[in-house]
CSV table of C-alpha atoms in Angstrom, one decimal:
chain,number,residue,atom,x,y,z
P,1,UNK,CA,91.6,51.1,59.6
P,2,UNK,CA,90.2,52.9,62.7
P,3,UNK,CA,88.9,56.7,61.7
P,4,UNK,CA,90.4,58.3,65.1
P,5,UNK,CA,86.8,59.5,65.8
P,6,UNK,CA,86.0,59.2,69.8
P,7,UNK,CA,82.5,59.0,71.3
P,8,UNK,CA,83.0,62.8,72.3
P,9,UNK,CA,83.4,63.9,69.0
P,10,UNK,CA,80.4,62.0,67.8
P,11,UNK,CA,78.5,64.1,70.6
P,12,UNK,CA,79.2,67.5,68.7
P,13,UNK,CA,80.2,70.5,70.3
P,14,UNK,CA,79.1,71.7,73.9
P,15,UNK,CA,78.5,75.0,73.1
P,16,UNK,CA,76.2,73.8,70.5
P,17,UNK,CA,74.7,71.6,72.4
P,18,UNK,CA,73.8,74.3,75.0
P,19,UNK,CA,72.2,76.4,72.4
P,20,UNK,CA,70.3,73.9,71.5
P,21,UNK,CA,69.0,73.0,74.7
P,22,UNK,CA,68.8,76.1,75.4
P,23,UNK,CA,66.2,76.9,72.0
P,24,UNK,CA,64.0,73.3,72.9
P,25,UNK,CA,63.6,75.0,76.4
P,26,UNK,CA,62.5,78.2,75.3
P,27,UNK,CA,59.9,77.0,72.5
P,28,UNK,CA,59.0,74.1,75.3
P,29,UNK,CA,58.2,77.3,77.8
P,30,UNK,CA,56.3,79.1,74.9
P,31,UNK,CA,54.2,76.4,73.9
P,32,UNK,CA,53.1,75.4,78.1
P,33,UNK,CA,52.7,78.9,78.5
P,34,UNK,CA,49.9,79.0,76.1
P,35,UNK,CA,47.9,76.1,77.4
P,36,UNK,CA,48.8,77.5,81.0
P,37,UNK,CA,46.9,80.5,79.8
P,38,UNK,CA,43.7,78.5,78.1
P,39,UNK,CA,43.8,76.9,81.3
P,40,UNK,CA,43.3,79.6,83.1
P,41,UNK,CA,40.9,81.5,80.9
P,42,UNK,CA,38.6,78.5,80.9
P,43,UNK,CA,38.8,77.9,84.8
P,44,UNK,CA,37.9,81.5,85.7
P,45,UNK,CA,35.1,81.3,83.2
P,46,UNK,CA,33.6,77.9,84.6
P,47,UNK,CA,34.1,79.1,88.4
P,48,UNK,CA,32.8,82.8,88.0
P,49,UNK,CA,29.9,81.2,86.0
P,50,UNK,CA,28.8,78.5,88.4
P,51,UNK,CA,29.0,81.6,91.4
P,52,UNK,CA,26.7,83.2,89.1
P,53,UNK,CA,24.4,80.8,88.2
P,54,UNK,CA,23.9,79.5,91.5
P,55,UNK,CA,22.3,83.0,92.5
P,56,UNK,CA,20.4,83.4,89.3
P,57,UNK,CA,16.9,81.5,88.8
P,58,UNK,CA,17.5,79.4,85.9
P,59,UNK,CA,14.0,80.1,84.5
P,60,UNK,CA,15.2,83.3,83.6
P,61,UNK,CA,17.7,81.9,81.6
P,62,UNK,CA,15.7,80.7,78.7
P,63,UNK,CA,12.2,82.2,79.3
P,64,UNK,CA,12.6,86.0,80.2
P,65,UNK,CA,11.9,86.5,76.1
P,66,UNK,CA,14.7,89.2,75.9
P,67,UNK,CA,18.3,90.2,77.2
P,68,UNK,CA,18.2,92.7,79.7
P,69,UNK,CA,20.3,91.5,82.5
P,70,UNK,CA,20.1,95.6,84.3
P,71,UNK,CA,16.7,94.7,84.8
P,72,UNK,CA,17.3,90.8,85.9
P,73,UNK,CA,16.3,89.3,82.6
P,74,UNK,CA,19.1,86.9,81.2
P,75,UNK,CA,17.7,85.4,78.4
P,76,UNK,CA,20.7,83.1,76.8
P,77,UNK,CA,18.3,81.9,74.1
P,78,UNK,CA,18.1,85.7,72.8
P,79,UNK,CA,22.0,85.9,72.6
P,80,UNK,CA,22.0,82.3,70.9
P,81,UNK,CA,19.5,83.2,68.6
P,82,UNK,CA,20.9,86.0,67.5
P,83,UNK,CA,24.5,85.1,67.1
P,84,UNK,CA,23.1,82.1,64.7
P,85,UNK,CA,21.2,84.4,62.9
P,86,UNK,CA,24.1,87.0,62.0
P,87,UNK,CA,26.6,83.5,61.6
P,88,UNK,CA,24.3,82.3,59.6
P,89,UNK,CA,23.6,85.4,57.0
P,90,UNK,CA,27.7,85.7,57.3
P,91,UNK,CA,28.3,82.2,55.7
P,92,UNK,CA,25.3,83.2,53.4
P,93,UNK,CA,27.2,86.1,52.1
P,94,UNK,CA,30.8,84.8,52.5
P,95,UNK,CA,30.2,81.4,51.1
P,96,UNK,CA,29.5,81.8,47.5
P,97,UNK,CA,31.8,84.7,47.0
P,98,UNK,CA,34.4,83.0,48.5
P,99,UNK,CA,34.7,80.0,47.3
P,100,UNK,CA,33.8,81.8,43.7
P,101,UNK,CA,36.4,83.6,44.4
P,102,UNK,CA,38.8,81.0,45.3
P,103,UNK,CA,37.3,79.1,42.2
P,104,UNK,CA,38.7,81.8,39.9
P,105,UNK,CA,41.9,82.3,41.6
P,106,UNK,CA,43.1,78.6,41.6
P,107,UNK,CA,42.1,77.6,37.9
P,108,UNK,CA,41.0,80.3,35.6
P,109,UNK,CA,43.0,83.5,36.6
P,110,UNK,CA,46.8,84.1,34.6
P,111,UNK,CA,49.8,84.6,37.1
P,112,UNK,CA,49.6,88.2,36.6
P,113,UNK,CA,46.0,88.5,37.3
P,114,UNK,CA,45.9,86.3,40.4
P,115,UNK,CA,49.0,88.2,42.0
P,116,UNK,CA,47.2,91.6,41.6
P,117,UNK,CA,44.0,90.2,42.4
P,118,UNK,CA,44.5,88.1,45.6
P,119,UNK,CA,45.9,90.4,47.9
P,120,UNK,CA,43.4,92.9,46.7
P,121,UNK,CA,40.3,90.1,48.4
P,122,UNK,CA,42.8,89.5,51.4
P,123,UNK,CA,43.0,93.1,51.5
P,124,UNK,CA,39.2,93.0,53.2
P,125,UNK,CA,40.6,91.1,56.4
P,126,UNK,CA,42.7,93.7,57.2
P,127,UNK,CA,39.6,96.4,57.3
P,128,UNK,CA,38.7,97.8,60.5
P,129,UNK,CA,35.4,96.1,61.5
P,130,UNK,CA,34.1,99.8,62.6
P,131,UNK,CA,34.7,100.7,59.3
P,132,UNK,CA,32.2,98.3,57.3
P,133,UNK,CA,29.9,98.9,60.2
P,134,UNK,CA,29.8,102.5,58.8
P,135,UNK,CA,29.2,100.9,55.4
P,136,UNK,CA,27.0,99.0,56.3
P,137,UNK,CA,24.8,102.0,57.7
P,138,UNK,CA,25.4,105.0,55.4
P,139,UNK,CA,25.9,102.8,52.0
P,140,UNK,CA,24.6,99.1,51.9
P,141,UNK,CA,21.2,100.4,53.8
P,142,UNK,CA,20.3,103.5,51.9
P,143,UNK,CA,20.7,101.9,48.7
P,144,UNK,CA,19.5,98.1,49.0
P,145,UNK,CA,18.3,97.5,52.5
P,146,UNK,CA,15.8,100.7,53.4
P,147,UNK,CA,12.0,99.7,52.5
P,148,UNK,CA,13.1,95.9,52.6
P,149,UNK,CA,13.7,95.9,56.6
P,150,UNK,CA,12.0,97.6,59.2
P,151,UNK,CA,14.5,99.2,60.8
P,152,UNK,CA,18.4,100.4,60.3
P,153,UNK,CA,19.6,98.7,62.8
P,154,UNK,CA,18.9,94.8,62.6
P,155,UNK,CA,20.6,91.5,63.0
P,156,UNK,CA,20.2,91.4,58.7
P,157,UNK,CA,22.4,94.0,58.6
P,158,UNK,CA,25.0,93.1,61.2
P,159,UNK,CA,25.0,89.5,59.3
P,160,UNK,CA,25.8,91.1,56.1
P,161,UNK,CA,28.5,93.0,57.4
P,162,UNK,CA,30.2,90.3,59.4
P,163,UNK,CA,29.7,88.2,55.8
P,164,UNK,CA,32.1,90.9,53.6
P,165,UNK,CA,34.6,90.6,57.0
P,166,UNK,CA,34.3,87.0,56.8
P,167,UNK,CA,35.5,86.4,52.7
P,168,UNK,CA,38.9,86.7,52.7
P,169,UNK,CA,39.4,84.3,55.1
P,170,UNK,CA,37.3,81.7,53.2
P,171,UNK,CA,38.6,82.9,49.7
P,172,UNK,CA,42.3,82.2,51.1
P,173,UNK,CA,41.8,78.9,53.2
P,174,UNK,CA,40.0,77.9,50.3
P,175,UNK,CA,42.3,78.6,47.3
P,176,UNK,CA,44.9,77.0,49.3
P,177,UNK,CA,42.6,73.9,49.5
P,178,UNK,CA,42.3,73.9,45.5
P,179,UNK,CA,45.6,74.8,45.2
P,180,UNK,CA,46.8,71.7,47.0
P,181,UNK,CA,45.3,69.4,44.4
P,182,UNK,CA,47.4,67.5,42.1
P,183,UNK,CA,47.9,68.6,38.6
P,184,UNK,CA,47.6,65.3,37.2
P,185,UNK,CA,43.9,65.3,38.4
P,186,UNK,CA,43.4,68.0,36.2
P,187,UNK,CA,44.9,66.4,33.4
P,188,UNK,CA,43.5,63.4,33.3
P,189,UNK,CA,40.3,64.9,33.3
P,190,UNK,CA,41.4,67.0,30.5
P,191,UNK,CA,42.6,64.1,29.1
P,192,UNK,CA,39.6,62.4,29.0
P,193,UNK,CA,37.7,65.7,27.3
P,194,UNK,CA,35.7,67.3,29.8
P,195,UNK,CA,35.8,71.0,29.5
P,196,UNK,CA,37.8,73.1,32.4
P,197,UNK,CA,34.1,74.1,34.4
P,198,UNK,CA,33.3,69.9,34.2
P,199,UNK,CA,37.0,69.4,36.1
P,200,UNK,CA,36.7,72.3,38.6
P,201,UNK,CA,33.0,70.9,39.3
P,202,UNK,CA,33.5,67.1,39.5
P,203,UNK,CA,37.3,66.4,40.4
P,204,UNK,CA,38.8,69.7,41.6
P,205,UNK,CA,36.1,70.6,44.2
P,206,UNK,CA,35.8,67.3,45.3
P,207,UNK,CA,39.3,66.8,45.8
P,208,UNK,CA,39.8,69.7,48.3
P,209,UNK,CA,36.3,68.9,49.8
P,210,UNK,CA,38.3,68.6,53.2
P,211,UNK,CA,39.9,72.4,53.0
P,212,UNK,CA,36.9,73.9,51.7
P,213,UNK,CA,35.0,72.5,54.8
P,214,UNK,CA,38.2,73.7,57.0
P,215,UNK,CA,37.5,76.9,55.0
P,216,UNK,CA,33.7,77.2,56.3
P,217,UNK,CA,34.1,76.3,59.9
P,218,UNK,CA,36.7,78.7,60.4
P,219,UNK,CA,34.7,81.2,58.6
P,220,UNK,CA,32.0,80.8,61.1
P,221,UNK,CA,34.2,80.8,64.0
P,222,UNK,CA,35.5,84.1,62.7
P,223,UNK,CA,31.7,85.3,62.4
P,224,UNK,CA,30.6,83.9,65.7
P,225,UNK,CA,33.2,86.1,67.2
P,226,UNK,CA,32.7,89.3,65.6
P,227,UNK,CA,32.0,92.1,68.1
P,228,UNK,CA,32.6,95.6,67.4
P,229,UNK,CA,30.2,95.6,63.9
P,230,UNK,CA,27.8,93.7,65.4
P,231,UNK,CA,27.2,96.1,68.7
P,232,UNK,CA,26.9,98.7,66.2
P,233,UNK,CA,24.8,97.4,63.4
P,234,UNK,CA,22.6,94.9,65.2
P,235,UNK,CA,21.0,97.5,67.6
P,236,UNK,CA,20.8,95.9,71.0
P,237,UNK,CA,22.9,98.4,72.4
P,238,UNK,CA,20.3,98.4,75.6
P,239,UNK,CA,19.4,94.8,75.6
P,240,UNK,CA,16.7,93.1,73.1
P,241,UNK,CA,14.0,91.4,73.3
P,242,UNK,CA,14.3,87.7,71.8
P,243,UNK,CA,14.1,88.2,67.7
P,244,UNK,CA,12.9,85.4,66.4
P,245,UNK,CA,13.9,86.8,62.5
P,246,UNK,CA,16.9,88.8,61.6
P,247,UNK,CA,14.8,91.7,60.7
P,248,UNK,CA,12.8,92.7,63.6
P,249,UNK,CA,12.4,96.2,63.9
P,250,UNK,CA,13.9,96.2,67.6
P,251,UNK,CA,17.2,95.3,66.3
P,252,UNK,CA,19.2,92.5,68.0
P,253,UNK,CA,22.2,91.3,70.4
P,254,UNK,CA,24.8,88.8,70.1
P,255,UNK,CA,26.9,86.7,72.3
P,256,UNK,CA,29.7,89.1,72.0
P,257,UNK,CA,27.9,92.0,71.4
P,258,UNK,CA,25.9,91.5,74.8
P,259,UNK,CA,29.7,91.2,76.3
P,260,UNK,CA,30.7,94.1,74.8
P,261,UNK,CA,27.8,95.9,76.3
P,262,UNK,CA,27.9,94.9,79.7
P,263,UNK,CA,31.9,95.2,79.6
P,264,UNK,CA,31.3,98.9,78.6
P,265,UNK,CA,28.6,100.0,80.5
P,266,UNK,CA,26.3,100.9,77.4
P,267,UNK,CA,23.4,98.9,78.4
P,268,UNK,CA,21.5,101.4,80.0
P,269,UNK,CA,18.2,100.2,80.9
P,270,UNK,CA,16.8,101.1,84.0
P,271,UNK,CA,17.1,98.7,87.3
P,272,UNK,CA,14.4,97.4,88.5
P,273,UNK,CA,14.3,97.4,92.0
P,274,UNK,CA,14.1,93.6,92.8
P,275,UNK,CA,17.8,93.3,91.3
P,276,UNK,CA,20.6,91.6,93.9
P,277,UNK,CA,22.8,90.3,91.7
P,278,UNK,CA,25.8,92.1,89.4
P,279,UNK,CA,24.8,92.1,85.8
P,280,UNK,CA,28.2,92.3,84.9
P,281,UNK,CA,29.1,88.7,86.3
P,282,UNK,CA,26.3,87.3,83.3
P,283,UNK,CA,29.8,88.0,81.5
P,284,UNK,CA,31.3,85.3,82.5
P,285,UNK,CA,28.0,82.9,81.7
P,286,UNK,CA,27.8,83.9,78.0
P,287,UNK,CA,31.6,83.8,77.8
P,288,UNK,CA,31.2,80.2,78.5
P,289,UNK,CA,28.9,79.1,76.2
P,290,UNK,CA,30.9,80.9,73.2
P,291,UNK,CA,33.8,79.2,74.0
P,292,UNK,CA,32.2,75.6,74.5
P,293,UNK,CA,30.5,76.6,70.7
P,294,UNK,CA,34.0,77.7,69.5
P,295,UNK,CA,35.3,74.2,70.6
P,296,UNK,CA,32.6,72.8,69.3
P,297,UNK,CA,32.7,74.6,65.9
P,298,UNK,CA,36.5,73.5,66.6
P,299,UNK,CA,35.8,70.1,66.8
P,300,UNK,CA,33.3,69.4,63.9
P,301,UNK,CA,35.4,70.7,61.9
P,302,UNK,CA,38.5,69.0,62.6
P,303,UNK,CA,35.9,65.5,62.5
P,304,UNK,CA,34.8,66.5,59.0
P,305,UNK,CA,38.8,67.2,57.8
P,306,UNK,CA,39.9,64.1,59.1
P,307,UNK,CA,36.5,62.5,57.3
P,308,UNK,CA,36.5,63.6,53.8
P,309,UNK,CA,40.9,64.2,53.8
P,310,UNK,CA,41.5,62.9,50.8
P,311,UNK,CA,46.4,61.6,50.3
P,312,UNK,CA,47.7,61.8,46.7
C-alpha cells in the first residue's frame, strides 16, 4: 500500500529550507570571519616586525641588559624574563588555592554551601585588574610585603596580583574537571574502604588529571597576558633594566606591560641622540613573540589534554 508521500514532500518545506540555509550561511560567515581576522592580526604583526627588525641591530636585542627602546635599547630578554617571573609567581599563588578550592567544591562542600560559595571565588574574575593593583599597593605591601622587598614596586608584587586575578579561572576549569568524573569511581573506592581524602588524592585527581592541566595552561595564558596590574605594580613604567629576580629594587616590565607603555606614551626616558628608528614599531616585535608563546602555551596544553584524557 503506497503512502501517497512524493519526493517533494520528503524534501520539507522551502521556506524552511531557506531559513536554514540561510542560519548555516550566517554562522559559516561568523566563524571565517574570525580566522579572517587572526589572519590578519598575525600578518601585520610578522610584516611590521620584519620592517623593524631589519633596521634594528640584533645585538641589541638580547644584550642591551635593559628595556629602553626611547633610548635604542630593545632588550627582549628583559621583557621575557619578566613576564616568566610574574607567570610564574601567578601559578605559584593561583595553583594551590585553586585547585584547593576546586578540591572542596567538587567533593566536600553540601549543595547549599557550594552554591553560595562558588560564585563568591568566580566573583574575583569579574574584578577590575586596576583595582587589585590598588590592593596590591595600599594593603598586601604595607602589611606583608614592606621590609621583605626592596622596593614597592616589583615584579613580586605584580606576580602576586596577577596570581588572585588568575584563581577563579583555575578554581572553575578545574571543578568542572573533578566534576566530570564518574560517581562510580568514588564508590568503588569507597567501597573498598579508603577514607574520602585517600579517593580525592589517588582516583579523583587522577582521573581529571587532563582538566586540571587544561586548568593550569589556561591560567598561565591568562597571567601571560595581564596588562593593566602589571604596568602599575611591576614599576617599569620608563623602561627597566634586565631583573634577574622578581624583587629587584628597580622594579620590572613585561611583555604587555612594555606594549602598554610604548602604546601610551608613558615611557619617558630621554632620547639619545643616535636614535633613527620609531620605538613605537618595537610593538609590533614583542607583540609577536607573545602570541607565538600564547600558541605555544596553546599547543602544550592541548598535547598534554589529548595525553593524559582519560573516556569512562
Amino acid at each position: 500500500m503506497s503512502s501517497g508521500l512524493t519526493l517533494a514532500d520528503l524534501a520539507g518545506s522551502k521556506q524552511r529550507n531557506r531559513i536554514e540555509s540561510l542560519v548555516k550561511a550566517g554562522v559559516g560567515s561568523a566563524a571565517s570571519l574570525s580566522i579572517v581576522i587572526s589572519v590578519a592580526i598575525l600578518a601585520v604583526l610578522v610584516i611590521r616586525s620584519a620592517g623593524f627588525l631589519t633596521q634594528v641591530e640584533w645585538s641589541s636585542l638580547v644584550s642591551s641588559l635593559g628595556w629602553f627602546p626611547r633610548s635604542n635599547r630593545y632588550d627582549l630578554v628583559t621583557l621575557l624574563l619578566g613576564s616568566l617571573w610574574v607567570t610564574g609567581i601567578a601559578l605559584a599563588v593561583a595553583t594551590p588555592v585553586g585547585v584547593g578550592a576546586a578540591v572542596y567544591l567538587s567533593e566536600y562542600a553540601s549543595k547549599r554551601v557550594r552554591r553560595w560559595l562558588k560564585p563568591s571565588v568566580e566573583i574575583l574574575a569579574g574584578l577590575p585588574s586596576v583595582v587589585v593593583a590598588f590592593f596590591i599597593l595600599q594593603v598586601i605591601y604595607p602589611t606583608a610585603l614592606e621590609g621583605v622587598l626592596d622596593s614597592k614596586y616589583t615584579l613580586f608584587a605584580a606576580g602576586i596580583g596577577v596570581g588572585i586575578l588568575t584563581i577563579p579561572i583555575v578554581a572553575s576549569v578545574t571543578e568542572d574537571a573533578l566534576s566530570a568524573v564518574p560517581n562510580s569511581l568514588r564508590e568503588a573506592s569507597v567501597g573498598l574502604g579508603a577514607r574520602k581524602a585517600v579517593t580525592t588524592v589517588r582516583v579523583v585527581l587522577p582521573a581529571a588529571v587532563s582538566g586540571i592541566t587544561a586548568a593550569l595552561i589556561v591560567g598561565a595564558s591568562r597571567a601571560l597576558g595581564e596588562t593593566m596590574l602589571v604596568t602599575l605594580v611591576a614599576g617599569g613604567a620608563n623602561g627597566s633594566a634586565r631583573a634577574f629576580g622578581p624583587g629587584s629594587a628597580g622594579g620590572g616590565v613585561t611583555m604587555t606591560s612594555a606594549m602598554a607603555n610604548l602604546a601610551a606614551g608613558s615611557d619617558s626616558v630621554a632620547v639619545s641622540s643616535g636614535v633613527t628608528l620609531n620605538p613605537v614599531n618595537s610593538l609590533y616585535v614583542v607583540g609577536l613573540v607573545l602570541f607565538m608563546f600564547t600558541l605555544g602555551l596553546n599547543l602544550i596544553g592541548d598535547r598534554l589534554v589529548r595525553r593524559f584524557r582519560q573516556s569512562y
